[in-house]
Amino acid sequence: MEGQGSTADPQLQHFIEIESQKQRFQQLVHQMTEVCWEKCMDKPGPKLDSRTEACFVNCVERFIDTSQFILNRLEQTQRNRGSFSDTMSD
């Protein structure tokens, strides 16, 4: 049984990794939606005033910037781990 994880189907491992990333992203979206709502929405009404709308736009833009930074960082970490593993196996 030992080492079974290393012999698992690479396509399955890739699928699981992608699904995990999707789940983390959905959690971030949910969390950020909650944060932006609490931060920007004073009184729910039939229309957004310009201040509330600007707050939501700014909040979402910061979220996108932050998400992009995190995704880039994760990709960089994955590449570094891959090259580290390749070096260790030589």
Tab-separated table of C-alpha atoms in Angstrom, residues 32-42 48-62:
chain	number	residue	atom	x	y	z
A	32	MET	CA	-15.591	38.296	-1.201
A	33	THR	CA	-19.266	38.703	-2.063
A	34	GLU	CA	-20.039	38.688	1.635
A	35	VAL	CA	-17.232	41.154	2.405
A	36	CYS	CA	-18.246	43.553	-0.376
A	37	TRP	CA	-21.915	43.354	0.611
A	38	GLU	CA	-21.144	44.126	4.256
A	39	LYS	CA	-18.720	46.894	3.321
A	40	CYS	CA	-20.757	48.624	0.636
A	41	MET	CA	-24.453	47.983	1.194
A	42	ASP	CA	-25.956	50.322	3.777
A	48	LEU	CA	-27.986	51.466	-6.003
A	49	ASP	CA	-26.829	55.000	-5.405
A	50	SER	CA	-23.618	56.102	-7.105
A	51	ARG	CA	-21.539	55.803	-3.917
A	52	THR	CA	-22.675	52.217	-3.296
A	53	GLU	CA	-22.136	51.276	-6.920
A	54	ALA	CA	-18.616	52.754	-6.882
A	55	CYS	CA	-17.884	50.856	-3.667
A	56	PHE	CA	-18.980	47.561	-5.221
A	57	VAL	CA	-16.968	48.214	-8.380
A	58	ASN	CA	-13.855	49.032	-6.353
A	59	CYS	CA	-14.354	46.023	-4.085
A	60	VAL	CA	-14.784	43.644	-7.033
A	61	GLU	CA	-11.772	45.098	-8.853
A	62	ARG	CA	-9.627	44.586	-5.753
